[in-house]
Amino acid sequence: MTAVIAPLSATGLRTHRDELAALLQAVVHDGSSLGFLAGLDHAAAAAWWDGLLPAVEDGSLALWVSRTGADGPIDGTVSWYRESKPNGRHRAELRKLMVHPSARGRGTARALLAHAEAGAARAGVLLLFLDTETGSGAEQFYRAAGWTEAGTIPDYATDPAGRLHPTTLFYKQLGRARG
């Protein structure tokens, strides 16, 4: 069954907060480096999603969710956050592309990424950027999706187990400024 991808509004975020918190917990528990440490509890995961509400409400954060089937549980998310500084309104940071461990291998991550890229282009974003753990499967995924490596930063963040890892920075140009 293919993934059904849809944008998530602030109302949807409030409605599905606990489901999203459970997704975040599962992905971190599986070892994905998303900025959280092992043992992430439901309350902390839910609070993180609650912290996104103002940005979703004001439109600076665009968020999509994936479901297996139209009525299935949320099994993935992706978002991008648009720069607010006047000299950077043309760029956005891709954030938290995650797929539930039980839903991997079905093309969900590719579908989420394609929706985020297309949504960013429609919104006038010319440049997307991200960071991901060096040597991870995600690093290879972004390369295969046409993203360009910009460099590596040593000891950038810890994985969920608390071990320091380098991060690889990537970017993707979605268009060119007219000038």
PDB file of C-alpha atoms in Angstrom:
ATOM      1  CA  MET A   1       0.000   0.000   0.000  1.00  0.00           C
ATOM      2  CA  THR A   2       1.382   3.431  -0.892  1.00  0.00           C
ATOM      3  CA  ALA A   3       1.797   6.315   1.476  1.00  0.00           C
ATOM      4  CA  VAL A   4      -0.839   9.026   1.559  1.00  0.00           C
ATOM      5  CA  ILE A   5       0.867  12.372   2.212  1.00  0.00           C
ATOM      6  CA  ALA A   6      -1.025  15.425   3.450  1.00  0.00           C
ATOM      7  CA  PRO A   7      -0.126  18.788   4.972  1.00  0.00           C
ATOM      8  CA  LEU A   8      -0.839  19.160   8.667  1.00  0.00           C
ATOM      9  CA  SER A   9      -2.345  22.383   9.972  1.00  0.00           C
ATOM     10  CA  ALA A  10      -2.084  23.693  13.512  1.00  0.00           C
ATOM     11  CA  THR A  11      -5.497  22.156  14.227  1.00  0.00           C
ATOM     12  CA  GLY A  12      -4.276  18.825  12.878  1.00  0.00           C
ATOM     13  CA  LEU A  13      -1.124  19.093  14.958  1.00  0.00           C
ATOM     14  CA  ARG A  14      -3.202  19.614  18.093  1.00  0.00           C
ATOM     15  CA  THR A  15      -5.531  16.742  17.164  1.00  0.00           C
ATOM     16  CA  HIS A  16      -2.751  14.257  16.361  1.00  0.00           C
ATOM     17  CA  ARG A  17      -0.184  15.403  18.935  1.00  0.00           C
ATOM     18  CA  ASP A  18      -0.134  12.146  20.896  1.00  0.00           C
ATOM     19  CA  GLU A  19       0.147  10.055  17.730  1.00  0.00           C
ATOM     20  CA  LEU A  20       3.025  12.270  16.549  1.00  0.00           C
ATOM     21  CA  ALA A  21       4.692  11.974  19.955  1.00  0.00           C
ATOM     22  CA  ALA A  22       4.510   8.172  19.716  1.00  0.00           C
ATOM     23  CA  LEU A  23       6.051   8.314  16.226  1.00  0.00           C
ATOM     24  CA  LEU A  24       8.926  10.483  17.466  1.00  0.00           C
ATOM     25  CA  GLN A  25       9.516   8.121  20.385  1.00  0.00           C
ATOM     26  CA  ALA A  26       9.600   5.064  18.092  1.00  0.00           C
ATOM     27  CA  VAL A  27      12.061   6.664  15.670  1.00  0.00           C
ATOM     28  CA  VAL A  28      14.395   7.823  18.464  1.00  0.00           C
ATOM     29  CA  HIS A  29      14.110   4.441  20.196  1.00  0.00           C
ATOM     30  CA  ASP A  30      15.162   2.840  16.888  1.00  0.00           C
ATOM     31  CA  GLY A  31      18.379   4.910  16.960  1.00  0.00           C
ATOM     32  CA  SER A  32      17.661   7.775  14.581  1.00  0.00           C
ATOM     33  CA  SER A  33      19.556  10.939  15.382  1.00  0.00           C
ATOM     34  CA  LEU A  34      16.849  13.613  15.523  1.00  0.00           C
ATOM     35  CA  GLY A  35      18.138  15.740  18.362  1.00  0.00           C
ATOM     36  CA  PHE A  36      16.839  13.550  21.173  1.00  0.00           C
ATOM     37  CA  LEU A  37      18.452  11.034  23.516  1.00  0.00           C
ATOM     38  CA  ALA A  38      17.379   7.473  24.305  1.00  0.00           C
ATOM     39  CA  GLY A  39      14.630   7.257  26.873  1.00  0.00           C
ATOM     40  CA  LEU A  40      12.583  10.061  25.323  1.00  0.00           C
ATOM     41  CA  ASP A  41       9.288   9.887  27.166  1.00  0.00           C
ATOM     42  CA  HIS A  42       5.854  10.638  25.780  1.00  0.00           C
ATOM     43  CA  ALA A  43       5.433  13.902  27.696  1.00  0.00           C
ATOM     44  CA  ALA A  44       8.731  15.308  26.369  1.00  0.00           C
ATOM     45  CA  ALA A  45       7.925  14.177  22.811  1.00  0.00           C
ATOM     46  CA  ALA A  46       4.447  15.741  23.016  1.00  0.00           C
ATOM     47  CA  ALA A  47       5.921  18.962  24.418  1.00  0.00           C
ATOM     48  CA  TRP A  48       8.306  19.137  21.454  1.00  0.00           C
ATOM     49  CA  TRP A  49       5.372  18.922  19.026  1.00  0.00           C
ATOM     50  CA  ASP A  50       3.473  21.536  21.075  1.00  0.00           C
ATOM     51  CA  GLY A  51       6.465  23.844  20.666  1.00  0.00           C
ATOM     52  CA  LEU A  52       5.960  23.781  16.889  1.00  0.00           C
ATOM     53  CA  LEU A  53       2.412  25.142  17.054  1.00  0.00           C
ATOM     54  CA  PRO A  54       3.279  28.866  16.796  1.00  0.00           C
ATOM     55  CA  ALA A  55       5.452  28.301  13.704  1.00  0.00           C
ATOM     56  CA  VAL A  56       2.782  26.140  12.031  1.00  0.00           C
ATOM     57  CA  GLU A  57       0.147  28.763  12.852  1.00  0.00           C
ATOM     58  CA  ASP A  58       2.172  31.652  11.402  1.00  0.00           C
ATOM     59  CA  GLY A  59       3.174  29.649   8.310  1.00  0.00           C
ATOM     60  CA  SER A  60       6.935  29.674   8.910  1.00  0.00           C
ATOM     61  CA  LEU A  61       6.895  25.892   9.427  1.00  0.00           C
ATOM     62  CA  ALA A  62       5.303  23.664   6.790  1.00  0.00           C
ATOM     63  CA  LEU A  63       4.544  20.147   8.008  1.00  0.00           C
ATOM     64  CA  TRP A  64       3.409  16.989   6.188  1.00  0.00           C
ATOM     65  CA  VAL A  65       2.389  13.607   7.528  1.00  0.00           C
ATOM     66  CA  SER A  66       2.285  10.211   5.919  1.00  0.00           C
ATOM     67  CA  ARG A  67      -0.253   7.475   6.460  1.00  0.00           C
ATOM     68  CA  THR A  68      -0.429   4.003   5.016  1.00  0.00           C
ATOM     69  CA  GLY A  69      -3.865   4.300   3.473  1.00  0.00           C
ATOM     70  CA  ALA A  70      -6.199   7.251   3.882  1.00  0.00           C
ATOM     71  CA  ASP A  71      -7.318   6.274   7.395  1.00  0.00           C
ATOM     72  CA  GLY A  72      -4.172   4.593   8.678  1.00  0.00           C
ATOM     73  CA  PRO A  73      -2.026   5.824  11.547  1.00  0.00           C
ATOM     74  CA  ILE A  74       0.565   8.524  10.973  1.00  0.00           C
ATOM     75  CA  ASP A  75       3.765   6.696  10.048  1.00  0.00           C
ATOM     76  CA  GLY A  76       6.001   9.550   8.927  1.00  0.00           C
ATOM     77  CA  THR A  77       6.564  13.301   8.911  1.00  0.00           C
ATOM     78  CA  VAL A  78       8.693  15.962   7.299  1.00  0.00           C
ATOM     79  CA  SER A  79       8.798  19.713   7.678  1.00  0.00           C
ATOM     80  CA  TRP A  80      10.684  22.761   6.574  1.00  0.00           C
ATOM     81  CA  TYR A  81      11.220  25.978   8.416  1.00  0.00           C
ATOM     82  CA  ARG A  82      11.542  29.173   6.417  1.00  0.00           C
ATOM     83  CA  GLU A  83      14.216  31.642   7.430  1.00  0.00           C
ATOM     84  CA  SER A  84      12.707  34.798   8.944  1.00  0.00           C
ATOM     85  CA  LYS A  85      15.657  37.154   8.396  1.00  0.00           C
ATOM     86  CA  PRO A  86      15.085  39.515   5.455  1.00  0.00           C
ATOM     87  CA  ASN A  87      18.197  38.344   3.618  1.00  0.00           C
ATOM     88  CA  GLY A  88      17.256  34.680   3.918  1.00  0.00           C
ATOM     89  CA  ARG A  89      13.574  34.450   3.018  1.00  0.00           C
ATOM     90  CA  HIS A  90      14.528  32.465  -0.083  1.00  0.00           C
ATOM     91  CA  ARG A  91      15.793  29.503   1.972  1.00  0.00           C
ATOM     92  CA  ALA A  92      14.367  26.944   4.360  1.00  0.00           C
ATOM     93  CA  GLU A  93      15.742  24.187   6.546  1.00  0.00           C
ATOM     94  CA  LEU A  94      14.380  20.695   5.994  1.00  0.00           C
ATOM     95  CA  ARG A  95      13.632  19.194   9.393  1.00  0.00           C
ATOM     96  CA  LYS A  96      12.648  15.927  10.984  1.00  0.00           C
ATOM     97  CA  LEU A  97      12.102  13.621   8.049  1.00  0.00           C
ATOM     98  CA  MET A  98      11.131  10.502   9.973  1.00  0.00           C
ATOM     99  CA  VAL A  99       9.416   7.246   9.154  1.00  0.00           C
ATOM    100  CA  HIS A 100       8.203   4.733  11.716  1.00  0.00           C
ATOM    101  CA  PRO A 101      10.508   1.700  11.775  1.00  0.00           C
ATOM    102  CA  SER A 102       7.599  -0.597  10.845  1.00  0.00           C
ATOM    103  CA  ALA A 103       6.816   1.502   7.741  1.00  0.00           C
ATOM    104  CA  ARG A 104      10.310   1.710   6.263  1.00  0.00           C
ATOM    105  CA  GLY A 105      11.208   0.277   2.892  1.00  0.00           C
ATOM    106  CA  ARG A 106       7.954   1.312   1.200  1.00  0.00           C
ATOM    107  CA  GLY A 107       9.070   4.603  -0.339  1.00  0.00           C
ATOM    108  CA  THR A 108       7.506   6.723   2.399  1.00  0.00           C
ATOM    109  CA  ALA A 109      10.631   8.810   2.998  1.00  0.00           C
ATOM    110  CA  ARG A 110      10.986   9.498  -0.745  1.00  0.00           C
ATOM    111  CA  ALA A 111       7.320  10.512  -0.959  1.00  0.00           C
ATOM    112  CA  LEU A 112       7.591  12.806   2.071  1.00  0.00           C
ATOM    113  CA  LEU A 113      10.746  14.424   0.722  1.00  0.00           C
ATOM    114  CA  ALA A 114       9.144  14.986  -2.694  1.00  0.00           C
ATOM    115  CA  HIS A 115       6.120  16.673  -1.078  1.00  0.00           C
ATOM    116  CA  ALA A 116       8.337  18.902   1.067  1.00  0.00           C
ATOM    117  CA  GLU A 117      10.473  19.914  -1.913  1.00  0.00           C
ATOM    118  CA  ALA A 118       7.442  20.617  -4.100  1.00  0.00           C
ATOM    119  CA  GLY A 119       5.728  22.570  -1.324  1.00  0.00           C
ATOM    120  CA  ALA A 120       8.837  24.637  -0.746  1.00  0.00           C
ATOM    121  CA  ALA A 121       9.130  25.423  -4.466  1.00  0.00           C
ATOM    122  CA  ARG A 122       5.445  26.470  -4.586  1.00  0.00           C
ATOM    123  CA  ALA A 123       6.086  28.760  -1.602  1.00  0.00           C
ATOM    124  CA  GLY A 124       8.964  30.452  -3.425  1.00  0.00           C
ATOM    125  CA  VAL A 125      11.777  28.751  -1.537  1.00  0.00           C
ATOM    126  CA  LEU A 126      14.830  28.601  -3.781  1.00  0.00           C
ATOM    127  CA  LEU A 127      17.200  26.703  -1.474  1.00  0.00           C
ATOM    128  CA  LEU A 128      16.640  23.914   1.031  1.00  0.00           C
ATOM    129  CA  PHE A 129      19.348  22.765   3.444  1.00  0.00           C
ATOM    130  CA  LEU A 130      19.676  20.142   6.162  1.00  0.00           C
ATOM    131  CA  ASP A 131      22.109  18.294   8.350  1.00  0.00           C
ATOM    132  CA  THR A 132      22.193  14.572   9.018  1.00  0.00           C
ATOM    133  CA  GLU A 133      24.421  12.165  10.888  1.00  0.00           C
ATOM    134  CA  THR A 134      27.490  11.316   8.833  1.00  0.00           C
ATOM    135  CA  GLY A 135      27.587   7.665   7.852  1.00  0.00           C
ATOM    136  CA  SER A 136      23.886   7.116   8.490  1.00  0.00           C
ATOM    137  CA  GLY A 137      21.427   5.661   6.035  1.00  0.00           C
ATOM    138  CA  ALA A 138      19.896   9.134   5.830  1.00  0.00           C
ATOM    139  CA  GLU A 139      23.137  10.518   4.429  1.00  0.00           C
ATOM    140  CA  GLN A 140      22.997   8.051   1.530  1.00  0.00           C
ATOM    141  CA  PHE A 141      19.272   8.710   1.085  1.00  0.00           C
ATOM    142  CA  TYR A 142      19.795  12.454   0.544  1.00  0.00           C
ATOM    143  CA  ARG A 143      22.648  11.859  -1.891  1.00  0.00           C
ATOM    144  CA  ALA A 144      20.441   9.497  -3.908  1.00  0.00           C
ATOM    145  CA  ALA A 145      17.654  12.109  -3.855  1.00  0.00           C
ATOM    146  CA  GLY A 146      19.872  14.655  -5.600  1.00  0.00           C
ATOM    147  CA  TRP A 147      21.024  16.694  -2.632  1.00  0.00           C
ATOM    148  CA  THR A 148      24.541  18.164  -2.701  1.00  0.00           C
ATOM    149  CA  GLU A 149      26.975  17.707   0.165  1.00  0.00           C
ATOM    150  CA  ALA A 150      28.267  21.027   1.499  1.00  0.00           C
ATOM    151  CA  GLY A 151      30.644  19.672   4.143  1.00  0.00           C
ATOM    152  CA  THR A 152      31.037  17.828   7.408  1.00  0.00           C
ATOM    153  CA  ILE A 153      31.268  19.136  10.952  1.00  0.00           C
ATOM    154  CA  PRO A 154      33.048  16.842  13.463  1.00  0.00           C
ATOM    155  CA  ASP A 155      31.469  16.007  16.829  1.00  0.00           C
ATOM    156  CA  TYR A 156      28.351  17.983  15.931  1.00  0.00           C
ATOM    157  CA  ALA A 157      25.766  16.094  17.966  1.00  0.00           C
ATOM    158  CA  THR A 158      25.224  12.978  19.989  1.00  0.00           C
ATOM    159  CA  ASP A 159      23.196  10.035  18.799  1.00  0.00           C
ATOM    160  CA  PRO A 160      20.371   8.766  21.041  1.00  0.00           C
ATOM    161  CA  ALA A 161      22.942   6.717  23.006  1.00  0.00           C
ATOM    162  CA  GLY A 162      24.931   9.871  23.761  1.00  0.00           C
ATOM    163  CA  ARG A 163      27.926   9.220  21.461  1.00  0.00           C
ATOM    164  CA  LEU A 164      29.306  12.180  19.521  1.00  0.00           C
ATOM    165  CA  HIS A 165      29.032  11.960  15.735  1.00  0.00           C
ATOM    166  CA  PRO A 166      29.887  14.258  12.858  1.00  0.00           C
ATOM    167  CA  THR A 167      27.114  15.713  10.749  1.00  0.00           C
ATOM    168  CA  THR A 168      27.000  16.191   7.011  1.00  0.00           C
ATOM    169  CA  LEU A 169      25.410  19.343   5.626  1.00  0.00           C
ATOM    170  CA  PHE A 170      23.405  19.105   2.405  1.00  0.00           C
ATOM    171  CA  TYR A 171      21.569  21.559   0.187  1.00  0.00           C
ATOM    172  CA  LYS A 172      19.249  21.421  -2.785  1.00  0.00           C
ATOM    173  CA  GLN A 173      18.554  24.317  -5.112  1.00  0.00           C
ATOM    174  CA  LEU A 174      14.914  24.446  -6.137  1.00  0.00           C
ATOM    175  CA  GLY A 175      15.220  27.459  -8.402  1.00  0.00           C
ATOM    176  CA  ARG A 176      17.157  30.608  -9.121  1.00  0.00           C
ATOM    177  CA  ALA A 177      16.443  34.164  -8.067  1.00  0.00           C
ATOM    178  CA  ARG A 178      15.414  36.480 -10.849  1.00  0.00           C
ATOM    179  CA  GLY A 179      17.633  39.443 -11.180  1.00  0.00           C
TER     180      GLY A 179
END
